[in-house]
Coordinates of C-alpha atoms and ligand atoms in Angstrom, one line a residue:
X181 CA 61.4 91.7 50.7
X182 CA 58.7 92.9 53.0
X183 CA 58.9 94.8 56.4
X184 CA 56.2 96.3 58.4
X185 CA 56.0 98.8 60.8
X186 CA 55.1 98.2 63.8
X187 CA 53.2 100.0 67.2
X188 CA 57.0 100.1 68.7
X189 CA 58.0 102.4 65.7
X190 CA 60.8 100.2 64.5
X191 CA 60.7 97.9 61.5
X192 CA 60.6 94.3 61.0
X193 CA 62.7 92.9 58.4
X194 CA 60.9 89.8 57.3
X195 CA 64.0 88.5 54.8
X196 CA 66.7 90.2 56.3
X197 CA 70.3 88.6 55.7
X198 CA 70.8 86.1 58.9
X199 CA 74.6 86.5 60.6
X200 CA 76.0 84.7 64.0
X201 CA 75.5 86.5 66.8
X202 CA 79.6 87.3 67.0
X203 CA 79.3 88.3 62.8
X204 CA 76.6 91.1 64.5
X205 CA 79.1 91.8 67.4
X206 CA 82.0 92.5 65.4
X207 CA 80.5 94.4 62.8
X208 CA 78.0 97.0 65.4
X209 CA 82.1 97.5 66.9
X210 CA 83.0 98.1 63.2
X211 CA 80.7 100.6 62.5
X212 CA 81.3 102.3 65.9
X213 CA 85.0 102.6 65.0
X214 CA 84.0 104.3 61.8
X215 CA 81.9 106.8 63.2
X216 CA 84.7 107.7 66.1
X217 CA 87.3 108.0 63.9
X218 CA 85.3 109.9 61.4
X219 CA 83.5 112.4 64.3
X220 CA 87.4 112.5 65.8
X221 CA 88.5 113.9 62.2
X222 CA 85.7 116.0 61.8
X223 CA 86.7 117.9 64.9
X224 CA 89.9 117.9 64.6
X225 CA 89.6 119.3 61.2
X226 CA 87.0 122.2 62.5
X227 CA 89.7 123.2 64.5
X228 CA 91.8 123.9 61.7
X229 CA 89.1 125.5 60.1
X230 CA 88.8 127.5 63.5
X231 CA 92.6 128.6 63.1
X232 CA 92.2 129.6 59.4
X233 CA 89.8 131.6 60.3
X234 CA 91.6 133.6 63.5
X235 CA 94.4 133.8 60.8
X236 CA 92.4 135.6 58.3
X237 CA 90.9 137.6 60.4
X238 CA 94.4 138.6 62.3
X239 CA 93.7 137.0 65.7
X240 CA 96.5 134.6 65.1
X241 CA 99.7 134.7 63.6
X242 CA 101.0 132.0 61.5
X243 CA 103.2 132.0 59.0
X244 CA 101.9 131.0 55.1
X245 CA 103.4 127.9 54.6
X246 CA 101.5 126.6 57.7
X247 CA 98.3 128.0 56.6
X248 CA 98.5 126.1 53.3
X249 CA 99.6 123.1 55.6
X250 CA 96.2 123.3 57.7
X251 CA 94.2 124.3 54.6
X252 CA 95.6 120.9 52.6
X253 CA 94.9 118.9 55.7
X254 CA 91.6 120.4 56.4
X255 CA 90.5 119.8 53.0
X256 CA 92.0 116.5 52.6
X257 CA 90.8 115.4 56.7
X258 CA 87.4 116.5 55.9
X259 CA 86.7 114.6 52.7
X260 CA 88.0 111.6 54.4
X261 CA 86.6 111.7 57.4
X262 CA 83.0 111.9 55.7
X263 CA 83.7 109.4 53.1
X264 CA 84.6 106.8 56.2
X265 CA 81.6 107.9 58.2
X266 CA 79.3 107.8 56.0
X267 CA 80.9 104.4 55.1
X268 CA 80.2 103.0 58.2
X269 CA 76.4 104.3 57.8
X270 CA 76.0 103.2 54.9
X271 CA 77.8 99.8 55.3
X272 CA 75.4 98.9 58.5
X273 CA 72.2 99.7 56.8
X274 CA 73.4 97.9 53.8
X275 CA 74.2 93.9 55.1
X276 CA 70.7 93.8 56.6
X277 CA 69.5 93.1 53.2
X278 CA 72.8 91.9 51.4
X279 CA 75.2 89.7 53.1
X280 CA 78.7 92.3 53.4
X281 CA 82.2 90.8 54.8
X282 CA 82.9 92.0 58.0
X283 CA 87.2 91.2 56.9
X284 CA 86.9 93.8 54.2
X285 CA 84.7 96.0 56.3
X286 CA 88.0 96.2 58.5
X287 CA 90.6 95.6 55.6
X288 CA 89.2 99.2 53.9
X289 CA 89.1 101.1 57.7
X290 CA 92.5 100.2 58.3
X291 CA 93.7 100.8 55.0
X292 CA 92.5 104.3 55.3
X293 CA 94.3 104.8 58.5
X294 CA 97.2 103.9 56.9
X295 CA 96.7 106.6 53.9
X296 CA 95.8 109.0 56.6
X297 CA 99.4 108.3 58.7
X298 CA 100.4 108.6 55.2
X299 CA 99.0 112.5 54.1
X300 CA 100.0 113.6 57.7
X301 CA 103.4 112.7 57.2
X302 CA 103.6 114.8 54.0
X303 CA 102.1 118.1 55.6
X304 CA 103.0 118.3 58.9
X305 CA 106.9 116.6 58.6
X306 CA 107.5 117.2 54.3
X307 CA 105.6 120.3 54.7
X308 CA 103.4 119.3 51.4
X309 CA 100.8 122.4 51.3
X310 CA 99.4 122.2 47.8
X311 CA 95.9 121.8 48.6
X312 CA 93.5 118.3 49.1
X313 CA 93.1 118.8 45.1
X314 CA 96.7 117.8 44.1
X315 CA 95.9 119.9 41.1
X316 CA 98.5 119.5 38.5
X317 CA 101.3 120.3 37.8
X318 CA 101.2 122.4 41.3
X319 CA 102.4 119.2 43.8
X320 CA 105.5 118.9 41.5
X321 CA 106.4 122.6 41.2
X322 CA 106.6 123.9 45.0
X323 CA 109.2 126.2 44.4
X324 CA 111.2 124.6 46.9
X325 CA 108.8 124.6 49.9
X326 CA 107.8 121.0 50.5
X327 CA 109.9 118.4 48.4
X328 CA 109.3 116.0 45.5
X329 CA 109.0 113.3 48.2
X330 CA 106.8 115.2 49.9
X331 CA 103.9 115.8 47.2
X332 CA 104.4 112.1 46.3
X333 CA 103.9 110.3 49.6
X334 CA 100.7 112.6 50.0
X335 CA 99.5 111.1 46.1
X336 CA 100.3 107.6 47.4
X337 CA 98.7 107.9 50.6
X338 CA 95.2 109.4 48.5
X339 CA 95.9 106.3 46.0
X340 CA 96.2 104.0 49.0
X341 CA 92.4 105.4 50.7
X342 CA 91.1 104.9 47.0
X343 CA 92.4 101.2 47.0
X344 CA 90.9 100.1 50.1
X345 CA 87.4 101.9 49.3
X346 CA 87.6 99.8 45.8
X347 CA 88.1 96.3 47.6
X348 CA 84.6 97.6 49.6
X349 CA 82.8 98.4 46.7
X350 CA 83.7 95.5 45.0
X351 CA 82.3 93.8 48.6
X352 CA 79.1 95.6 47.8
X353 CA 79.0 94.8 44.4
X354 CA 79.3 91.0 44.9
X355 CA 76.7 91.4 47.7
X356 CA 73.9 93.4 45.8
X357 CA 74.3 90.8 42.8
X358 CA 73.9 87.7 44.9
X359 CA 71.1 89.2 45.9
X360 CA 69.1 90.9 43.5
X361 CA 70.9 89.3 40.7
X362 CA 71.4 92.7 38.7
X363 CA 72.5 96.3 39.3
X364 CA 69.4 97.2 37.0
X365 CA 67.5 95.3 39.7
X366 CA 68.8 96.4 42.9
X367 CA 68.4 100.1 41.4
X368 CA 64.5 99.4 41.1
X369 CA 64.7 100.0 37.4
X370 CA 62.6 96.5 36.3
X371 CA 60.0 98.4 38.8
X372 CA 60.4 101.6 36.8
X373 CA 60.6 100.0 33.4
X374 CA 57.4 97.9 34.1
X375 CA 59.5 94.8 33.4
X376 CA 58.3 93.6 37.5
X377 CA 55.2 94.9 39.5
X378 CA 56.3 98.0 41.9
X379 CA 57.3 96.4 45.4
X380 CA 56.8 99.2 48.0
X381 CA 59.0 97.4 50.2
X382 CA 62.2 97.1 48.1
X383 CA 64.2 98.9 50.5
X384 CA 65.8 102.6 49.8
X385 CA 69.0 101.9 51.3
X386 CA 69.4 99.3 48.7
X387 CA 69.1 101.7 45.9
X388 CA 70.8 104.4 47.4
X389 CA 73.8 101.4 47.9
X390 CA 74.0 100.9 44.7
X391 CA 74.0 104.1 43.4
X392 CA 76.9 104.7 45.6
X393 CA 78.9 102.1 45.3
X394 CA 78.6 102.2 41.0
X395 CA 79.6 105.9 41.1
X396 CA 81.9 105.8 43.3
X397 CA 83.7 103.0 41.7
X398 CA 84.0 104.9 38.6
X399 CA 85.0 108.2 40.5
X400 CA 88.0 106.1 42.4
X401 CA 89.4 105.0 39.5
X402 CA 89.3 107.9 37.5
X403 CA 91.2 109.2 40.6
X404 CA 93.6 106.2 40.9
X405 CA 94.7 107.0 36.9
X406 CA 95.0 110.8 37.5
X407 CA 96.9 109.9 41.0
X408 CA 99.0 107.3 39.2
X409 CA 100.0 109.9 36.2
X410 CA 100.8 112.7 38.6
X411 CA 103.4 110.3 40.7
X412 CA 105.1 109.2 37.4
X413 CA 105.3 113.1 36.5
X414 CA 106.7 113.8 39.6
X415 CA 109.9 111.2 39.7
X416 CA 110.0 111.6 35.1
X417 CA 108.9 115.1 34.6
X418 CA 109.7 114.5 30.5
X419 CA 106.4 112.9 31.2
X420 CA 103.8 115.8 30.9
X421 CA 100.0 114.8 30.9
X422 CA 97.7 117.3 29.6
X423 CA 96.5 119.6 32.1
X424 CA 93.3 120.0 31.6
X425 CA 92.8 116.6 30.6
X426 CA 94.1 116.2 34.5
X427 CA 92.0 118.7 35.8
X428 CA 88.9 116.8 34.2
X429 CA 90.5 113.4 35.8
X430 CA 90.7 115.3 39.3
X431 CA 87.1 117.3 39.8
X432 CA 85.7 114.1 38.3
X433 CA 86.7 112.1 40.9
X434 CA 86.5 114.9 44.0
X435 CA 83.2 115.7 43.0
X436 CA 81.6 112.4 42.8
X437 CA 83.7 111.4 45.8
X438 CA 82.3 114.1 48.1
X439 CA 78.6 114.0 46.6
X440 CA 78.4 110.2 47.7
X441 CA 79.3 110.8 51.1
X442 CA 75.6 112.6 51.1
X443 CA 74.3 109.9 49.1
X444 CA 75.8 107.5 51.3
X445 CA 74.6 108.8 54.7
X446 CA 70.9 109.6 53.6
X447 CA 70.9 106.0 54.1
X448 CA 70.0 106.9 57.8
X449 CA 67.2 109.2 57.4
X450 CA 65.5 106.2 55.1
X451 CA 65.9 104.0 57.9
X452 CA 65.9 105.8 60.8
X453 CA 62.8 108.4 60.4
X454 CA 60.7 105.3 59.7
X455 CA 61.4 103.9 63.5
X456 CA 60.9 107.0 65.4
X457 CA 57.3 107.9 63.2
X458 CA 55.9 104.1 63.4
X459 CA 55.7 104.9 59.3
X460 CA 57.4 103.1 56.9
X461 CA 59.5 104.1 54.0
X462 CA 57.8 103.1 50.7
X463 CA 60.0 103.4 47.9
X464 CA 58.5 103.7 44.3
X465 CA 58.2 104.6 40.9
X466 CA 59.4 108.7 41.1
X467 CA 61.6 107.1 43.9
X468 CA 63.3 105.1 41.5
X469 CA 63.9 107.5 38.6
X470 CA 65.4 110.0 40.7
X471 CA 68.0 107.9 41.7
X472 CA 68.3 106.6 38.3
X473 CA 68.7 110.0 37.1
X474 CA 71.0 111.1 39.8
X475 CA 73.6 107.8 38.9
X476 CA 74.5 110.1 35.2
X477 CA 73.9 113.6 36.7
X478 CA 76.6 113.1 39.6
X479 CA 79.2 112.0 37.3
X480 CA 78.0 114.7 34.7
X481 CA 78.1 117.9 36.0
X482 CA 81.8 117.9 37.6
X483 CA 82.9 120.4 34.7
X484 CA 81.1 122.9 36.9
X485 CA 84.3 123.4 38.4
X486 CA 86.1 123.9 35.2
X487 CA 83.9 127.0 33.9
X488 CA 86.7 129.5 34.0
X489 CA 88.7 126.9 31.6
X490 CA 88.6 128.3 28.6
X491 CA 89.8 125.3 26.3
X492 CA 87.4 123.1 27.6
X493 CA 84.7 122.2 24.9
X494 CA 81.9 124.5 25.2
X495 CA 79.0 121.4 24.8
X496 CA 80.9 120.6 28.3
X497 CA 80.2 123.4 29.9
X498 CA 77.0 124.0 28.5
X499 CA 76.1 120.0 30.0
X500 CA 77.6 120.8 33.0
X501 CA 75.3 124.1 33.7
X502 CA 72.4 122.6 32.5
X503 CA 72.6 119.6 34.8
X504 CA 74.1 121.1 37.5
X505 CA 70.7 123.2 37.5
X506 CA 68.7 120.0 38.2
X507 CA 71.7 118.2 39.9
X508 CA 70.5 116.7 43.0
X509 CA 67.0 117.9 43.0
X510 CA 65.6 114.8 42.0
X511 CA 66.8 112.8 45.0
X512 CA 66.5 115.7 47.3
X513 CA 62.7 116.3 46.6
X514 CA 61.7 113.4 46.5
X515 CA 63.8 112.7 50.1
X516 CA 62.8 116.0 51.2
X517 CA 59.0 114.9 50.5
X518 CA 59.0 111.9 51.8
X519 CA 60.8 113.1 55.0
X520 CA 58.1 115.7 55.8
X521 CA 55.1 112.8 54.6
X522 CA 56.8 110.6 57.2
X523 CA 56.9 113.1 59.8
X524 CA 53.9 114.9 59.6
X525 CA 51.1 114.7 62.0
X526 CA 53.1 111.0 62.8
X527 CA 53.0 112.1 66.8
X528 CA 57.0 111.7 66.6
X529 CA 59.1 112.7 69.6
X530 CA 61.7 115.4 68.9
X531 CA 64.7 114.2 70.4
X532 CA 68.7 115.6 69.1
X533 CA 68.5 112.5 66.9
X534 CA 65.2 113.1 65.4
X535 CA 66.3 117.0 65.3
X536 CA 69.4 116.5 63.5
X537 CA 68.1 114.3 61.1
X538 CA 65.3 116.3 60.1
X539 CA 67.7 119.5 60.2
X540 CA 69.9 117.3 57.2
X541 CA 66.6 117.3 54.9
X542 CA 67.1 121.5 55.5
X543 CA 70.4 121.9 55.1
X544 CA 71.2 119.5 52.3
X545 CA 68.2 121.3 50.6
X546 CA 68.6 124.8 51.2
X547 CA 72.7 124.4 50.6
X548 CA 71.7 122.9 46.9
X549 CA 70.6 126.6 46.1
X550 CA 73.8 128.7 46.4
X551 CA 75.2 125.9 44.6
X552 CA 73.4 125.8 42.0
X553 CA 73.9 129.5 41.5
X554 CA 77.6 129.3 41.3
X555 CA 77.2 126.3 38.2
X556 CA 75.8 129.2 36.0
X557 CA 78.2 130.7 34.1
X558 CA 77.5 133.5 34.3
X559 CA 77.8 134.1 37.8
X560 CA 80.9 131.7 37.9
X561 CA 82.2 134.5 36.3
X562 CA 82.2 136.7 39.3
X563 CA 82.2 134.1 41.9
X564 CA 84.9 131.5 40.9
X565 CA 87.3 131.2 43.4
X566 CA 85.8 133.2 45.6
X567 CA 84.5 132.5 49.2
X568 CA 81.4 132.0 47.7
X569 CA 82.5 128.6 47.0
X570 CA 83.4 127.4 50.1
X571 CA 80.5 129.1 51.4
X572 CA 77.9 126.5 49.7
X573 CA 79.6 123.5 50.2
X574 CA 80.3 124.4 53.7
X575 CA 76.7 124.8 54.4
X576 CA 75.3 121.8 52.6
X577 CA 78.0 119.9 54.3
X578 CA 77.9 121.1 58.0
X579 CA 73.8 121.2 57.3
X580 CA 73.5 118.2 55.4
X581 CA 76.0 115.8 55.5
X582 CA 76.9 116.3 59.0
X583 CA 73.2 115.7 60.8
X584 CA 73.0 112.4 59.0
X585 CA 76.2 111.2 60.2
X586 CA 75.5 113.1 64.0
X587 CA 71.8 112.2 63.9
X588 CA 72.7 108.2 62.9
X589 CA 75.6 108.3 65.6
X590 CA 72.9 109.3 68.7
X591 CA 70.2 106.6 67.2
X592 CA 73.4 104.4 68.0
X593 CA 74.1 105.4 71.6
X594 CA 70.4 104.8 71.8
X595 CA 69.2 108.7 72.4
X596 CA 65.3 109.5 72.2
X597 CA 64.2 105.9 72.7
X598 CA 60.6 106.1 74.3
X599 CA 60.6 108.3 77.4
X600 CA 63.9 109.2 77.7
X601 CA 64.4 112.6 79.0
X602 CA 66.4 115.5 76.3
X603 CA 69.9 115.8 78.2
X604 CA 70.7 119.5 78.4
X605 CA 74.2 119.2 76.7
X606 CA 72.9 117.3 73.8
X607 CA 70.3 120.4 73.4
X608 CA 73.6 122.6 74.0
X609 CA 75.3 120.9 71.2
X610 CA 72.7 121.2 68.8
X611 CA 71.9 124.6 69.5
X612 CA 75.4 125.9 69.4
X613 CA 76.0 123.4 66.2
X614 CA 73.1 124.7 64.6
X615 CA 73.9 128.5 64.9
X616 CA 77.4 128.2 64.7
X617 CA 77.3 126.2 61.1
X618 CA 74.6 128.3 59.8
X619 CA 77.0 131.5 60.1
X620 CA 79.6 130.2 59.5
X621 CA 77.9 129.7 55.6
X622 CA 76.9 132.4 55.5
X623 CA 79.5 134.5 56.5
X624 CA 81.5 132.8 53.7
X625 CA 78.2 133.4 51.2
X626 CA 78.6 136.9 52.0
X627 CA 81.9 136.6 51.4
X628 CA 81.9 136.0 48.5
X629 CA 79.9 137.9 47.5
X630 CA 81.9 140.9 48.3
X631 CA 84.3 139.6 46.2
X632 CA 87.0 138.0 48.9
X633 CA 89.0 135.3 47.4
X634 CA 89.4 132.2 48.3
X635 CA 92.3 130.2 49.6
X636 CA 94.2 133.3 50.5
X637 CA 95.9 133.1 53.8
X638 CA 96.1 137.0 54.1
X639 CA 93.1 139.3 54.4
X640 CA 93.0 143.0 53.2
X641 CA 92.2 145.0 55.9
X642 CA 88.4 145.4 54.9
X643 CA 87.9 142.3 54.3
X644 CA 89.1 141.4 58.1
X645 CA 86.0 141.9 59.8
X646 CA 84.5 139.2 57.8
X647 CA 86.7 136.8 59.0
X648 CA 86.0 137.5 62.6
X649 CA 82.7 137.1 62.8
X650 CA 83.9 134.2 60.9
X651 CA 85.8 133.3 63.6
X652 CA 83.3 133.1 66.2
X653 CA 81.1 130.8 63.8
X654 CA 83.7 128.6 63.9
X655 CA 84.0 128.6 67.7
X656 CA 80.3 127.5 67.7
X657 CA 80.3 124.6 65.6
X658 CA 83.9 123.8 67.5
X659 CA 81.6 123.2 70.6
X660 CA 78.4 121.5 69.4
X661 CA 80.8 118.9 67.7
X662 CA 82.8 118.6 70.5
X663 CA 79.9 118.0 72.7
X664 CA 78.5 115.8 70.1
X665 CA 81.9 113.7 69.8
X666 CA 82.5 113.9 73.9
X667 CA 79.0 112.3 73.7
X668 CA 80.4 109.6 71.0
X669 CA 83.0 108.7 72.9
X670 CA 81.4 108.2 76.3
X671 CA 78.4 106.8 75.4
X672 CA 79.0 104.7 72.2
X673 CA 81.6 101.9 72.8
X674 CA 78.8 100.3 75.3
X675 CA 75.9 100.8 73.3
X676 CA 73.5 98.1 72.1
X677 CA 72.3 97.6 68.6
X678 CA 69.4 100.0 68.7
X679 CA 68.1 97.6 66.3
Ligands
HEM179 C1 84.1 124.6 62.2 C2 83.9 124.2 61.0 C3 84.6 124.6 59.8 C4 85.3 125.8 59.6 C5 85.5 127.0 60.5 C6 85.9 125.7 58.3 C7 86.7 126.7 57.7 C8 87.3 126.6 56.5 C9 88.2 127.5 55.9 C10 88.6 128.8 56.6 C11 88.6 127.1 54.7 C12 89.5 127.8 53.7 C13 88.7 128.9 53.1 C14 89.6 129.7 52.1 O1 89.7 129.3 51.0 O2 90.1 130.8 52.5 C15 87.9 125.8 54.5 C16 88.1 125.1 53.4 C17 87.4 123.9 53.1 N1 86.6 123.2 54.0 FE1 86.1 123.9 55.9 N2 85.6 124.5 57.7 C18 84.8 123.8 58.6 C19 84.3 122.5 58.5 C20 84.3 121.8 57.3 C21 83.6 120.5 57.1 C22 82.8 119.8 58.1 C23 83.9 120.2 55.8 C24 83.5 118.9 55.0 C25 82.7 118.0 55.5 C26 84.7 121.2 55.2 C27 85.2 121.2 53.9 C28 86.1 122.1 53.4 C29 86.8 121.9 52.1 C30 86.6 120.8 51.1 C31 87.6 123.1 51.9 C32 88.4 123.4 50.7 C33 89.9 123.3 51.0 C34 90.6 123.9 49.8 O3 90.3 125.0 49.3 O4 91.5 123.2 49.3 N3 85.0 122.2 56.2 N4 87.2 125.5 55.6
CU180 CU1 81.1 119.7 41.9

């Protein structure tokens, strides 16, 4: 596989897969569909965020149960919506070098939508509030406020989502093996291993797919087992799993589920900061081994999120820590490296899609830190289950995961080709985005670290003030999203391939 960069800034692929022209057609309106339902969610779901937080901070009145309603959904609308996005970024990077199936492109998206009529039904009309982590035994002991059926529909419509993103994998799978004839192969390994000469050109979205689509595979189906016990618990409660052997089952698969969204969606700034700098993206050897590494350490740390579980074996915990320490560094530097070789002194013209990209490397990178504090134990110790939690994965989502997904979406509409002019709402967006997310993080970060639980639809009076300024944080990422999604929606469904 070779491709060159060339003056225009874009990339030639020389042995790119070849579809018809209506194969091209139907999978660029594919991938648009992906993104607007996914950027549609997202906003949605930062509106809820928007309420819990004018709840909290006693701006708004609602009673309990509903907050657990919008916290479930919130939790539950996020993690989809950036597991379908970054689906569709990953997906249309991917069949330029492996031949995909537009079919079960459409099967999985429409699948999903199913699950998500699905999960809405059990909130909003069965009034199922036990949280996006179905943690058991809780969805079958509701003490009378949403119903058996409830908590069941909600597992089915989760095991339903899983199902469809298995029959893609499996796509994936059977595309990356026709290709490269071996997982080991796809994943650059013979290049690592010496067992084939380095090829520069073997392209990072390859790797990245295949990292994704082996550990997510493994993280589904862990999910689809722990999904599948809980519903048989629910309808023959003499059948008790263990709990923590649930618990395990559960974080397993949330964690790697959520971690390969980011995976999944870096996709774009291996392709995309390439076109706008006129430099390519080399892979090789360090590239390689991160990802390697990051295949194991993604499925391996998870029992971060059991530290305050006593039974579990110590050597787990111990693993967890110790990897959760270097947990995502290997691919972030050596993305965050490349990004900043690629981009400096290349002449590249800031534009919101250039910007957000570039602001992912940051916020995926500096959001890894609080993070990795709260996976020592020690400081678990203070900070489990506080807002402290939230407050990392919020900002390495809204810093991280989000850009890639906003940044990929403007390089679709077409934004900062050559000579266009910066609109003033896109500069709006991303201001007010930028801000807004920032504190909102941090406001959690702080947070927690004043001790303020998490998950607790009332506030204490001191802690109030918190979730004000909260509040307004909110507000601000509520606009630059909408603007960016008003943006989506007005400028995508005509767009060419940018290609
Ligand atoms: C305007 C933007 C957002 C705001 C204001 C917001 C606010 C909140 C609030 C208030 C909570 C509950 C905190 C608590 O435990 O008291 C929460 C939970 C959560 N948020 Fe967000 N959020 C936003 C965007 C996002 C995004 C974009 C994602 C993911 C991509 C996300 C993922 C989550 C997750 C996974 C939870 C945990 C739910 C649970 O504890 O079960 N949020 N968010
Ligand atoms: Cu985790």
């Amino acid at each position: 596989m070779s491709s060159t960069a060339v003056a225009s800034g874009k990339i030639e692929y020389s042995n790119s897969v070849e579809y018809s022209d209506s194969e091209n057609r139907n999978a660029l309106i594919a991938v648009k569909a992906h993104l607007i339902g996914g950027l549609l969610v997202f906003l949605l779901m930062m509106l809820a965020g928007l309420t819990m937080r004018a709840v909290q901070g006693t701006w708004l009145e609602i009673g309990a149960d509903l907050f657990y309603q919008i916290m479930t959904v919130h939790g539950v609308g996020v993690v989809g919506a950036a597991g379908i996005a970054s689906t569709g970024v990953l997906w249309y990077f991917l069949r330029q070098y492996v031949r995909l199936s537009n079919s079960i492109f459409w099967i999985n998206f429409i699948i999903f939508l199913t699950g998500v009529v699905m999960i809405l039904g059990s909130i909003f009309l069965g009034g199922y509030g036990g949280a996006w982590t179905f943690l058991y035994p809780l969805p079958a002991k509701s003490m009378g406020v949403w119903s058996t059926g409830a908590a069941a529909v909600f597992q089915l419509g989760l095991l339903v989502i899983g199902t469809g993103f298995l029959i893609l994998y499996l796509d994936m799978g059977r595309g990356i093996l026709a290709r490269y004839g071996s997982l080991s192969r796809a994943l650059g390994l013979t290049q690592l291993f010496g067992k084939e000469a380095v090829d520069y050109t073997h392209p990072a979205t390859v790797v990245a797919g295949t990292m994704v689509m082996i550990v997510n595979f493994l993280g589904i189906a862990a999910g689809a087992v722990v999904l599948v016990m809980g519903l048989i618990n629910l309808y023959t409660p003499e059948f008790q799993p263990d709990a923590l052997l649930m618990k395990n089952l559960i974080y397993f698969f949330g964690h790697v589920f959520i971690n390969a969204t980011i995976y999944a969606s870096v996709t774009a700034v291996y392709e995309l900061l390439p076109r706008y700098t006129g430099r390519p993206w080399k892979t090789n050897k360090v590239f390689y081994a991160a990802w390697f590494a990051i295949v194991f350490m993604v499925m391996a740390v998870y029992p971060h999120h059991l530290m305050m579980d006593f039974p579990m074996p110590q050597w787990a915990l111990i693993v967890g820590q110790v990897l959760s320490f270097g947990s995502g560094i290997p691919v972030l530097v050596v993305t965050g490296y490349g990004a900043l070789m690629i981009v400096y002194r290349s002449g590249i013209q800031w534009s919101t899609t250039t910007k957000l990209l570039f602001l992912s490397m940051f916020g995926w990178a500096a959001g890894v830190i609080p993070a990795i504090l709260d996976a020592m134990i020690t400081v678990n110790r203070v900070f489990h289950n506080t807002l402290w939690v939230p407050g990392h994965f919020h900002f390495y989502l809204l810093l991280g995961l989000l850009p890639m997904i906003f940044g990929f979406t403007y390089h679709l509409i077409g934004e900062g080709r050559q000579g266009d002019q910066l609109k003033a709402t896109d500069n709006l967006g991303f201001y007010a985005y930028l801000i807004g997310a920032l504190m909102t993080s941090m406001v959690f970060l702080a947070s927690g670290a004043n001790g303020i639980p998490r998950r607790w639809a009332t506030h204490m009076t001191e802690w109030v003030t918190f979730a004000q300024v909260g509040t307004v944080a909110a507000a601000l990422v509520v606009l630059g999203a909408l603007i960016f999604t008003l943006r989506a929606l007005i400028s995508l469904p005509r767009a060419a391939d940018p290609r």
